[in-house]
Amino acid sequence: MNRSLVAGVLVLGLVGGLPAPAHAAANWAPANDLEGACVTLKTSNRYVFKDSVGYGFTSTASSAEKFRFEATQLGRYQVRDSTGAPIYQSVLGWVWAGSEYGDRADWTVSAADGQYRLVSTATGQQMGNYLGGLGAGGSTFVLTPATGCAPIPDIATGVSGTPAAGVDAQGRLVGWIDAHAHITAAEAFGGSLHCGDAYASGGAPVALRGCASHATLGWGALLEAIIAGTDPISSAEDGWPTFGDWPQHDTMLHEASYFRSLERAWQSGQRVLNVLLVANRVICGLTVEHTSCDEMDQIRAQSTYLRKMQDYVDARSGGPGRGWFRLATTPEQVRQIAAQGKLAVTIGVENSEIFGCREVNGVPQCTTADIDAGLDELESMGVSGFYPVHKFDNAFGGTRFDSGVTGAAVNVGNLISTGHWWQATSCTGPSDNEQPLVSDDIAKLLALGISLPAGTILPVYPSGKICNTRGLTELGTYLVEAMMARGMVIHIDHMGVKTASAVLDLAERAGYPGVTSVHSWSDTSMVNRILGVGGFVAGYAFSATDDGQGTGTFLDQWRAYRALANSSKITGYGVGTDVNGLGTQAAPRLNAGSSPLTYPFTAVNGTTVTRQVYGTRTFDLNTDGVAQYGLYADWVTDLINQAGSDGPLLRSQLLSGAEAYTVMWERARA
């Protein structure tokens, strides 16, 4: 690069570049097919080469620098030189080698007549010959295939082979369904509670890097200690590429569903992923940094995130519509996507104050007009169903109680949301939990820094089984009937038994099958009634057998549901992972040492699966449990292996799960 010209620019403060090229009048279109391309850049019979400072031009083809393109969105790329350094548009006008991806290392690329334009996405400056070096010069380039480029820092799925078809000869879906996942959690709770992203421009090094706020004694580490019982003092937060601190099966505030892990599960037999946009105003208010804590704003942000994620997967797959991750807003679209061998992604919502419908000391904070407008908005987002009631009592009905320290914390949240504690009475038969608040649990909360509102008087509950006194309200009845009229899926989980029973009364009278329990948060008697109306059931993705965490097991719950009076109506069974949903994933089985999953293994759809590697860390279900979503490929196979003589039936019901869910949805819309 000409150093005298550099000095001249700095002295004179020159800006801009050369005149626009003759190709400016051409019909330029986004270049969507450059993902992974290894090329040289040539303009005006001169090649870009790596100079001692930045990049210059040479007429010698053998000296040309090799550049690797990595899509950051449709028509946009990160471009790495042969050393792996991302090139960026500097403030001085030249293009230089950077150390990591950033806004100025993002290039919008368009093509016409065999020529390419690279424009800085951040500044709008077009790359070209700038004062003798590569910079904001307004040139066009010919891209010539090359070898010797730096690899893209990425995560392989570890899956090979040809999968079985996603539909059978009769058009029925063949594959398992995750009916309850939160892959958009990065935008939930105000956007900073969760560390990491399911995708990011810049790839895995950006999406999966650690967060200072979640490191030792950071506010994120303290919140995770409250929610998950993790150690706030020993939190290395190293992330990519070592992953010594996360992901783990019991970390709740770190990304566990990076898109390459979702891809691994799809390649191993998953056919439907039901993504639930999740929100909570009270939890959002606990974070030090956040965007809007309004729950509908959080849902809108996640809806946008999900659509951008589909575009991103398309970009990494070669262009619009070419990705394996496809949003489905109707059952017909689910079937079309499955027939193409891709993953159908359906959309739901799980939050406590949907449409702003809180209740404060028994007074609803919304109207029927708010409900109608809210339902219209959800349908415009492609939402197929949602939870009328979640963690707190609201204007529609009463919640089902958590227990232990979590129950105490959620009850405090209910107090903040509604102005009152949970209100309970003793009950026999179906119940909402045992005593939900004891002094030891409150003491643990206070020790972790949670303070109660001034003047708070703790409630007193009966011992033994208790039920929420609140049932389905008049507004709740209006909502449920409106959902049925629109063919929307009603999620029963999290409703207190009094509320859930009233909802099922309405569904039974209407002959409405669009009701579900998809992550083990409903009383068994309610599950039996759901099956009775033709609804769909999935079990929480606990370990196959005891993992020592004091939770249930997937096999025990599946067998318990098979013993119900309406069990003959289980034509297909689902999985509810609750990934990124403030719930732990399955830990390693206690008997994994004596009865391990053997790698490589054959997945349920016939592909061959090896251990997945993130950076320098290798995951193994036997020692890590389900530390991140890619291990659900391993977990499903292990589940069937551990089922013994029930294995063939379980395999059949899991592979019929996506079909059973889709049939339920079709009948609800009929």
XYZ file of C-alpha atoms in Angstrom:
670
model
C 0.000 0.000 0.000
C 1.310 3.490 -0.890
C 2.301 5.085 2.451
C 2.487 8.641 0.993
C -1.112 8.325 -0.120
C -2.041 7.147 3.380
C -0.485 10.266 4.819
C -2.248 12.413 2.254
C -5.611 10.990 3.177
C -5.052 11.555 6.874
C -3.952 15.153 6.301
C -6.615 16.134 3.818
C -9.433 14.164 5.461
C -10.510 12.708 2.133
C -13.627 10.547 2.202
C -15.444 8.384 -0.287
C -13.935 6.428 -3.163
C -13.728 6.067 -6.886
C -16.671 6.775 -9.190
C -19.324 4.083 -9.443
C -18.396 1.372 -11.973
C -20.034 0.948 -15.344
C -21.932 -2.055 -13.964
C -23.995 0.212 -11.702
C -26.858 0.125 -14.204
C -26.961 -3.677 -14.250
C -29.774 -5.681 -12.659
C -28.104 -6.472 -9.348
C -29.637 -9.242 -7.230
C -28.663 -10.594 -3.796
C -25.947 -13.245 -4.022
C -27.418 -15.992 -1.839
C -25.302 -18.923 -3.025
C -21.830 -18.109 -1.681
C -21.998 -19.913 1.689
C -18.676 -21.679 2.173
C -17.259 -20.472 -1.154
C -13.454 -20.305 -1.406
C -12.482 -17.726 -4.044
C -10.063 -15.102 -5.232
C -11.207 -11.520 -5.919
C -10.290 -9.913 -9.237
C -11.101 -6.454 -10.528
C -9.815 -4.720 -13.688
C -7.429 -7.628 -14.404
C -5.834 -7.262 -11.009
C -6.155 -9.635 -8.063
C -6.537 -8.770 -4.389
C -3.506 -9.917 -2.410
C -2.560 -9.716 1.265
C -0.244 -6.781 1.870
C 1.836 -6.036 4.951
C -0.940 -3.659 5.994
C -4.381 -4.546 4.701
C -4.762 -5.728 1.112
C -3.504 -4.469 -2.239
C -3.706 -5.420 -5.904
C -1.412 -7.526 -8.073
C -1.436 -8.752 -11.660
C 0.012 -12.121 -10.545
C -2.749 -14.705 -10.145
C -0.568 -16.996 -8.012
C -0.237 -14.214 -5.410
C -3.992 -13.734 -5.071
C -5.374 -14.014 -1.566
C -7.890 -16.818 -0.866
C -11.142 -15.672 0.749
C -13.815 -17.780 2.449
C -17.458 -16.587 2.509
C -19.681 -17.391 5.502
C -23.324 -16.280 5.334
C -24.487 -13.958 8.105
C -28.002 -13.531 6.651
C -29.558 -13.786 3.218
C -27.297 -11.912 0.805
C -24.820 -11.000 3.569
C -21.457 -12.544 4.447
C -18.489 -12.557 6.731
C -15.387 -12.857 4.527
C -12.240 -14.443 5.956
C -8.757 -14.266 4.472
C -6.415 -17.270 4.336
C -5.406 -16.775 7.979
C -9.039 -16.880 9.089
C -9.147 -13.142 9.852
C -12.454 -11.452 8.970
C -11.970 -8.470 6.681
C -13.669 -5.247 7.763
C -14.321 -1.725 6.520
C -12.129 0.562 8.623
C -13.030 4.134 9.528
C -10.046 5.309 7.463
C -11.451 3.934 4.219
C -9.329 0.815 3.739
C -10.383 -2.785 4.236
C -8.227 -4.428 6.885
C -7.987 -7.780 8.660
C -9.838 -7.923 11.950
C -9.672 -10.222 14.940
C -13.366 -11.117 15.230
C -16.732 -10.607 13.584
C -18.422 -7.243 14.089
C -20.776 -4.867 12.273
C -18.002 -3.588 9.992
C -17.033 -7.161 9.071
C -20.448 -7.787 7.511
C -20.737 -7.488 3.721
C -23.882 -7.284 1.600
C -23.120 -9.038 -1.683
C -25.015 -8.727 -4.952
C -24.366 -10.144 -8.398
C -25.046 -9.279 -12.046
C -23.575 -10.573 -15.302
C -20.838 -12.563 -13.560
C -19.721 -9.551 -11.484
C -20.080 -9.082 -7.730
C -20.438 -6.032 -5.531
C -19.411 -6.148 -1.865
C -20.917 -3.354 0.196
C -20.272 -2.779 3.889
C -23.597 -3.543 5.562
C -22.800 -1.086 8.339
C -21.571 1.898 6.303
C -22.909 1.413 2.778
C -19.408 1.797 1.292
C -18.702 -0.398 -1.733
C -15.446 -2.348 -1.721
C -12.916 -1.577 -4.448
C -9.618 0.132 -5.227
C -9.143 2.888 -2.681
C -5.961 4.936 -3.056
C -3.990 1.918 -4.216
C -5.310 -0.526 -1.644
C -8.471 -2.504 -1.017
C -11.052 -0.213 0.491
C -14.130 1.885 -0.186
C -13.469 2.191 -3.886
C -16.704 1.251 -5.618
C -15.345 -1.563 -7.793
C -16.910 -4.812 -8.956
C -15.218 -8.199 -8.737
C -15.011 -11.524 -10.478
C -14.975 -14.400 -7.991
C -12.863 -17.362 -9.098
C -13.017 -20.715 -7.263
C -9.852 -21.455 -5.293
C -8.412 -23.848 -2.726
C -6.486 -23.238 0.464
C -9.033 -21.090 2.287
C -9.337 -21.019 6.067
C -12.131 -23.204 7.468
C -15.282 -21.685 8.954
C -15.368 -22.037 12.756
C -18.497 -24.161 13.000
C -20.146 -27.104 14.730
C -20.661 -30.370 12.881
C -23.788 -32.404 13.566
C -21.993 -35.743 13.653
C -24.752 -37.364 11.578
C -24.192 -39.217 8.299
C -26.093 -41.516 5.980
C -29.398 -41.324 4.162
C -32.426 -40.842 6.432
C -35.720 -42.637 5.994
C -38.519 -40.619 4.409
C -40.363 -38.088 6.571
C -43.735 -39.406 5.383
C -44.954 -42.887 4.501
C -46.759 -44.013 1.356
C -50.085 -42.760 2.752
C -48.674 -39.304 3.504
C -48.482 -39.880 7.260
C -45.608 -38.190 9.088
C -42.896 -40.547 10.339
C -40.798 -38.993 13.079
C -40.823 -37.676 16.610
C -42.092 -34.331 17.842
C -40.772 -31.960 20.462
C -44.054 -30.354 21.455
C -42.596 -27.859 23.930
C -39.361 -25.933 23.262
C -38.130 -22.364 23.776
C -35.480 -21.811 21.136
C -36.220 -18.049 21.014
C -35.296 -17.536 24.679
C -32.506 -15.118 23.735
C -35.218 -12.488 23.125
C -37.403 -13.495 26.090
C -37.547 -11.821 29.509
C -36.269 -8.522 28.121
C -33.395 -10.012 26.158
C -30.584 -10.322 28.710
C -31.628 -13.023 31.201
C -30.435 -15.673 28.746
C -26.790 -15.901 27.618
C -26.214 -17.083 24.053
C -28.273 -17.389 20.893
C -29.774 -20.143 18.763
C -28.074 -18.430 15.809
C -26.085 -15.270 15.198
C -24.421 -13.415 12.355
C -20.808 -14.433 12.866
C -21.686 -18.041 13.664
C -20.869 -20.142 16.710
C -18.055 -17.898 18.051
C -20.612 -15.081 18.384
C -23.756 -17.015 19.312
C -22.064 -19.153 21.955
C -19.542 -16.832 23.586
C -19.786 -16.254 27.319
C -21.493 -13.299 28.970
C -19.738 -11.135 31.565
C -23.062 -10.629 33.362
C -23.277 -14.388 33.987
C -19.692 -14.843 35.196
C -18.678 -15.231 38.845
C -20.911 -13.083 41.088
C -22.428 -11.308 38.085
C -26.145 -10.618 38.296
C -26.842 -13.382 35.757
C -24.899 -15.909 37.832
C -26.849 -14.871 40.940
C -30.194 -15.244 39.153
C -29.196 -18.660 37.830
C -28.317 -19.682 41.376
C -31.847 -18.714 42.456
C -33.570 -20.412 39.524
C -31.373 -23.481 39.032
C -29.353 -23.887 42.211
C -26.046 -23.441 40.382
C -22.881 -22.044 41.974
C -22.695 -18.240 41.532
C -19.092 -18.132 42.752
C -17.585 -20.704 40.374
C -18.846 -19.513 36.982
C -16.026 -19.449 34.439
C -18.404 -18.479 31.612
C -15.890 -19.544 28.971
C -18.335 -20.573 26.218
C -16.880 -20.964 22.698
C -14.600 -22.803 22.030
C -13.860 -24.593 25.324
C -17.351 -24.777 26.934
C -16.015 -25.703 30.350
C -18.808 -23.879 32.183
C -21.793 -24.405 29.877
C -23.873 -25.877 28.379
C -24.697 -28.409 31.113
C -27.904 -30.350 31.729
C -28.719 -28.191 34.776
C -27.845 -24.694 33.541
C -31.002 -22.760 32.767
C -29.827 -19.339 31.637
C -27.502 -20.383 28.805
C -28.276 -21.307 25.217
C -28.914 -25.032 24.747
C -30.514 -25.071 21.283
C -27.912 -23.726 18.852
C -29.164 -24.319 15.317
C -26.516 -26.948 14.539
C -27.822 -28.963 17.499
C -31.380 -28.623 16.231
C -30.075 -29.778 12.850
C -28.570 -32.886 14.484
C -31.925 -33.794 16.046
C -33.709 -33.275 12.701
C -31.126 -35.390 10.876
C -31.779 -38.122 13.451
C -35.554 -38.375 13.034
C -37.283 -35.311 14.474
C -40.033 -34.016 12.181
C -41.905 -31.332 14.170
C -40.614 -28.717 16.614
C -43.248 -26.703 18.480
C -41.583 -23.436 19.476
C -43.244 -21.598 22.335
C -42.575 -17.868 22.545
C -42.138 -17.312 26.275
C -42.443 -14.198 28.418
C -42.660 -13.093 32.036
C -42.878 -9.477 33.141
C -41.806 -10.141 36.726
C -38.685 -12.127 35.800
C -37.774 -9.479 33.241
C -37.912 -6.882 36.007
C -35.256 -8.792 37.971
C -32.644 -8.338 35.223
C -30.232 -5.423 35.344
C -30.425 -4.824 31.595
C -33.534 -5.355 29.497
C -35.672 -4.072 26.696
C -39.433 -3.919 27.239
C -40.787 -6.082 30.059
C -44.304 -5.961 28.589
C -45.046 -9.599 27.835
C -46.628 -8.970 24.461
C -43.577 -6.934 23.413
C -41.392 -9.911 24.384
C -43.560 -12.211 22.260
C -43.366 -9.851 19.277
C -39.568 -9.709 19.549
C -39.350 -13.514 19.582
C -41.676 -13.802 16.595
C -39.286 -11.589 14.631
C -36.288 -13.560 15.931
C -37.842 -16.843 14.776
C -38.424 -15.588 11.239
C -34.909 -14.212 11.033
C -33.684 -17.602 12.225
C -35.433 -19.292 9.305
C -33.766 -16.782 6.959
C -30.394 -17.436 8.612
C -30.679 -21.209 8.178
C -31.654 -20.573 4.549
C -28.585 -18.373 4.133
C -26.302 -21.064 5.595
C -28.000 -23.607 3.292
C -27.593 -21.793 -0.020
C -30.509 -19.378 -0.346
C -34.208 -18.633 0.270
C -36.288 -21.749 0.881
C -33.307 -24.095 0.786
C -32.941 -24.516 4.538
C -34.140 -27.492 6.577
C -35.809 -25.245 9.218
C -39.288 -24.288 7.944
C -42.022 -22.383 9.770
C -45.461 -23.992 9.485
C -48.638 -22.087 10.301
C -51.130 -24.760 9.202
C -51.258 -28.571 9.399
C -51.137 -28.640 5.598
C -47.788 -26.863 5.679
C -46.492 -29.352 8.266
C -47.265 -32.195 5.877
C -45.701 -30.412 2.916
C -42.512 -29.692 4.862
C -42.248 -33.254 6.150
C -42.729 -34.563 2.608
C -39.684 -32.505 1.600
C -37.693 -34.192 4.370
C -37.384 -30.977 6.387
C -38.217 -29.924 9.965
C -41.659 -28.328 10.424
C -41.505 -25.592 13.066
C -44.854 -24.647 14.592
C -45.409 -21.629 16.827
C -47.099 -21.317 20.214
C -47.020 -18.938 23.197
C -46.480 -19.528 26.916
C -46.787 -16.578 29.277
C -48.790 -15.426 32.301
C -50.101 -12.042 31.199
C -51.101 -12.680 27.604
C -52.828 -9.667 25.965
C -52.087 -7.825 29.232
C -54.812 -9.906 30.910
C -53.587 -9.765 34.487
C -55.886 -9.745 37.441
C -55.072 -7.429 40.344
C -56.804 -8.418 43.571
C -59.459 -10.181 41.526
C -60.072 -7.341 39.046
C -59.311 -8.222 35.400
C -57.044 -5.809 33.545
C -58.434 -6.516 30.068
C -61.698 -6.797 28.155
C -63.216 -9.073 25.532
C -62.144 -6.517 22.920
C -58.525 -6.919 24.100
C -58.871 -10.683 23.756
C -60.227 -10.438 20.202
C -57.466 -8.057 19.155
C -54.850 -10.239 20.832
C -56.050 -13.378 19.081
C -55.960 -11.544 15.750
C -52.367 -10.523 16.417
C -51.277 -14.029 17.412
C -52.833 -15.478 14.271
C -50.993 -12.882 12.184
C -47.753 -14.196 13.747
C -48.659 -17.741 12.743
C -49.345 -18.863 16.320
C -51.288 -22.134 16.405
C -52.042 -22.287 20.119
C -51.056 -21.069 23.570
C -51.349 -21.347 27.344
C -54.321 -19.361 28.679
C -52.769 -19.639 32.166
C -49.093 -19.989 33.009
C -47.163 -19.416 36.257
C -49.404 -16.794 37.846
C -53.125 -16.444 38.357
C -54.529 -14.170 35.674
C -57.808 -12.817 34.342
C -58.670 -16.223 32.855
C -58.150 -18.580 35.774
C -55.943 -20.064 38.451
C -52.461 -21.545 38.106
C -51.093 -24.924 39.122
C -48.579 -24.555 41.971
C -44.831 -25.135 41.875
C -43.180 -26.513 45.004
C -39.991 -26.009 47.028
C -37.761 -22.970 46.598
C -39.006 -22.569 43.024
C -42.592 -22.576 44.311
C -41.749 -19.936 46.894
C -40.127 -17.741 44.228
C -43.054 -18.145 41.805
C -45.519 -17.403 44.595
C -43.652 -14.162 45.278
C -43.990 -13.443 41.545
C -47.736 -14.123 41.798
C -47.909 -11.598 44.634
C -46.129 -8.997 42.496
C -48.297 -9.722 39.439
C -51.701 -9.968 41.120
C -51.407 -8.263 44.481
C -52.071 -11.520 46.353
C -50.455 -14.837 47.204
C -51.733 -18.082 45.768
C -55.022 -18.935 47.430
C -55.474 -22.620 48.212
C -57.715 -25.078 49.982
C -57.346 -28.730 50.958
C -58.601 -31.161 48.338
C -58.831 -34.856 47.617
C -58.378 -36.511 44.252
C -56.786 -34.267 41.590
C -54.644 -31.558 43.180
C -52.310 -28.718 42.331
C -49.416 -29.816 44.560
C -48.488 -30.184 48.182
C -47.957 -27.251 50.559
C -46.275 -24.657 48.271
C -44.604 -22.332 50.765
C -42.589 -23.147 53.882
C -40.286 -20.996 55.991
C -37.149 -22.865 54.866
C -37.873 -22.057 51.229
C -38.427 -18.376 51.999
C -35.193 -18.358 54.020
C -33.294 -19.747 51.030
C -34.749 -17.028 48.795
C -33.747 -14.300 51.237
C -30.223 -15.763 51.474
C -29.922 -15.453 47.697
C -30.849 -11.769 47.787
C -34.573 -11.899 46.988
C -36.483 -9.369 49.072
C -40.215 -9.417 49.740
C -42.406 -6.343 49.262
C -42.529 -4.112 52.327
C -45.155 -5.165 54.855
C -45.549 -8.631 53.322
C -47.384 -11.152 55.494
C -46.636 -14.753 54.578
C -49.649 -16.933 53.766
C -50.614 -20.061 55.675
C -51.603 -23.155 53.685
C -53.074 -26.503 54.737
C -50.744 -29.484 54.768
C -51.101 -32.293 52.240
C -52.837 -31.954 48.887
C -54.074 -28.489 48.013
C -55.940 -26.907 45.108
C -56.066 -23.352 43.780
C -59.397 -21.807 44.767
C -59.522 -19.849 41.518
C -61.266 -21.496 38.575
C -62.105 -20.486 35.031
C -63.428 -16.924 34.970
C -66.056 -15.391 32.708
C -63.280 -13.884 30.587
C -61.548 -17.268 30.589
C -64.668 -18.906 29.201
C -64.873 -16.229 26.513
C -61.215 -16.837 25.592
C -61.508 -20.633 25.411
C -64.631 -20.466 23.256
C -62.917 -17.955 20.955
C -59.877 -20.241 20.658
C -62.108 -23.173 19.737
C -63.906 -21.079 17.135
C -60.531 -20.303 15.536
C -59.231 -23.889 15.726
C -56.386 -22.944 18.083
C -54.641 -25.475 20.323
C -55.438 -25.005 24.021
C -52.538 -25.946 26.283
C -53.895 -27.265 29.595
C -50.546 -27.584 31.423
C -50.051 -24.984 34.186
C -53.789 -24.593 34.801
C -54.965 -25.416 38.289
C -57.230 -28.470 38.306
C -60.316 -26.347 38.896
C -59.536 -24.211 35.833
C -58.405 -27.148 33.690
C -61.513 -29.147 34.544
C -63.760 -26.274 33.462
C -61.849 -25.901 30.174
C -62.207 -29.621 29.494
C -65.935 -29.372 30.254
C -66.180 -26.831 27.431
C -64.094 -28.981 25.082
C -66.153 -32.091 25.825
C -69.450 -30.305 25.212
C -68.128 -28.929 21.917
C -66.464 -32.203 20.871
C -63.256 -30.193 20.489
C -59.987 -32.208 20.245
C -57.549 -29.279 20.222
C -56.300 -29.642 23.806
C -52.888 -30.811 24.960
C -50.623 -31.604 27.880
C -47.104 -31.586 26.496
C -44.582 -31.312 29.331
C -46.017 -33.103 32.364
C -47.555 -30.101 34.089
C -51.092 -31.379 34.532
C -52.821 -33.816 36.849
C -53.147 -37.349 35.454
C -56.943 -37.150 35.607
C -56.805 -34.120 33.289
C -54.508 -36.022 30.909
C -57.058 -38.848 30.748
C -59.780 -36.363 29.817
C -57.528 -34.790 27.179
C -57.115 -38.194 25.576
C -60.863 -38.707 25.828
C -61.631 -35.708 23.600
C -58.960 -36.681 21.069
C -56.250 -34.356 22.359
C -52.487 -34.862 22.306
C -50.100 -35.811 25.114
C -46.324 -35.608 25.473
C -44.054 -36.361 28.411
C -41.344 -34.117 29.845
C -37.965 -35.254 28.541
C -36.703 -36.697 31.796
C -33.995 -39.328 31.711
C -35.101 -42.784 30.588
C -34.452 -44.184 34.049
C -33.413 -42.682 37.391
C -30.767 -39.962 37.065
C -30.542 -39.176 40.761
C -32.095 -35.707 40.434
C -35.302 -36.491 42.324
C -37.431 -36.100 39.197
C -39.636 -38.659 37.487
C -38.461 -40.699 34.533
C -39.791 -40.602 31.009
C -40.469 -44.330 30.880
C -42.361 -44.369 34.188
C -44.600 -41.539 33.063
C -45.220 -43.049 29.626
C -46.216 -46.319 31.289
C -48.489 -44.482 33.739
C -50.286 -42.793 30.829
C -50.616 -46.172 29.107
C -52.509 -47.364 32.195
C -55.159 -44.638 31.922
C -58.722 -45.519 30.926
C -58.337 -43.616 27.621
C -54.841 -44.884 26.829
C -56.114 -46.697 23.722
C -56.469 -43.248 22.142
C -52.696 -42.685 22.250
C -51.901 -43.220 18.578
C -48.658 -41.283 18.868
C -46.710 -39.903 21.811
C -44.638 -36.746 22.065
C -41.634 -35.329 23.864
C -41.626 -32.007 25.718
C -38.038 -30.851 26.215
C -38.773 -27.381 27.656
C -35.286 -26.491 26.413
C -34.261 -22.953 27.459
C -37.478 -22.817 29.505
C -36.023 -22.442 33.008
C -36.206 -26.204 33.473
C -33.346 -28.664 33.714
C -32.700 -31.286 31.056
C -32.055 -34.973 31.704
C -28.940 -35.794 33.719
C -26.895 -38.932 32.951
C -28.686 -42.119 33.997
C -27.350 -43.610 37.223
C -26.833 -46.903 35.384
C -25.145 -45.339 32.348
C -21.835 -46.906 33.343
C -23.193 -50.454 33.265
C -25.664 -49.904 30.413
C -24.277 -47.096 28.242
C -25.425 -45.776 24.919
C -22.783 -47.031 22.489
C -21.319 -44.638 19.885
C -21.716 -44.511 16.976
C -25.345 -45.579 16.970
C -28.107 -45.906 14.404
C -30.844 -43.285 14.894
C -34.547 -44.056 14.600
C -34.542 -42.851 10.984
C -31.558 -44.962 9.949
C -28.786 -42.342 10.015
C -25.467 -42.977 11.770
C -24.698 -40.699 14.719
C -21.375 -40.037 16.449
C -20.646 -37.818 19.457
C -21.234 -34.127 18.787
C -18.293 -31.759 19.203
C -18.535 -28.076 20.165
C -15.161 -26.412 19.635
C -12.810 -28.454 21.830
C -15.539 -30.148 23.890
C -17.033 -33.531 23.011
C -20.490 -34.414 24.346
C -21.513 -37.881 25.508
C -25.016 -38.669 26.783
C -23.582 -41.182 29.252
C -21.539 -38.538 31.075
C -23.181 -35.220 30.137
C -26.842 -36.116 29.995
C -28.729 -33.776 27.678
C -26.382 -30.823 28.029
C -27.587 -29.294 24.737
C -30.292 -30.027 22.175
C -28.132 -32.115 19.841
C -28.088 -34.808 22.506
C -31.808 -35.430 21.998
C -30.753 -37.521 19.001
C -28.822 -39.645 21.495
C -31.550 -39.467 24.165
C -34.336 -40.798 21.900
C -32.241 -43.804 20.891
C -31.193 -44.415 24.496
C -34.826 -44.147 25.620
C -35.898 -46.948 23.287
C -32.881 -49.060 24.252
C -33.729 -48.713 27.952
C -37.413 -49.586 27.480
C -36.698 -53.302 27.306
C -39.631 -55.322 26.017
C -41.603 -52.070 25.654
C -39.022 -50.744 23.197
C -40.853 -51.628 19.962
C -44.117 -50.043 21.179
C -42.357 -46.924 22.449
C -40.467 -46.572 19.167
C -43.716 -46.892 17.213
C -45.510 -44.294 19.360
C -42.623 -41.812 19.221
C -42.318 -42.125 15.442
C -46.093 -41.584 15.220
C -45.926 -38.517 17.484
C -45.618 -35.893 14.748
C -48.548 -37.475 12.875
C -50.760 -37.663 15.977
C -50.131 -33.994 16.802
C -50.871 -32.922 13.228
C -54.099 -34.957 13.111
C -55.234 -33.351 16.389
C -54.551 -29.898 14.932
C -56.364 -30.741 11.689
C -59.440 -31.914 13.564
C -59.418 -28.795 15.735
C -59.466 -26.626 12.601
C -62.102 -28.715 10.801
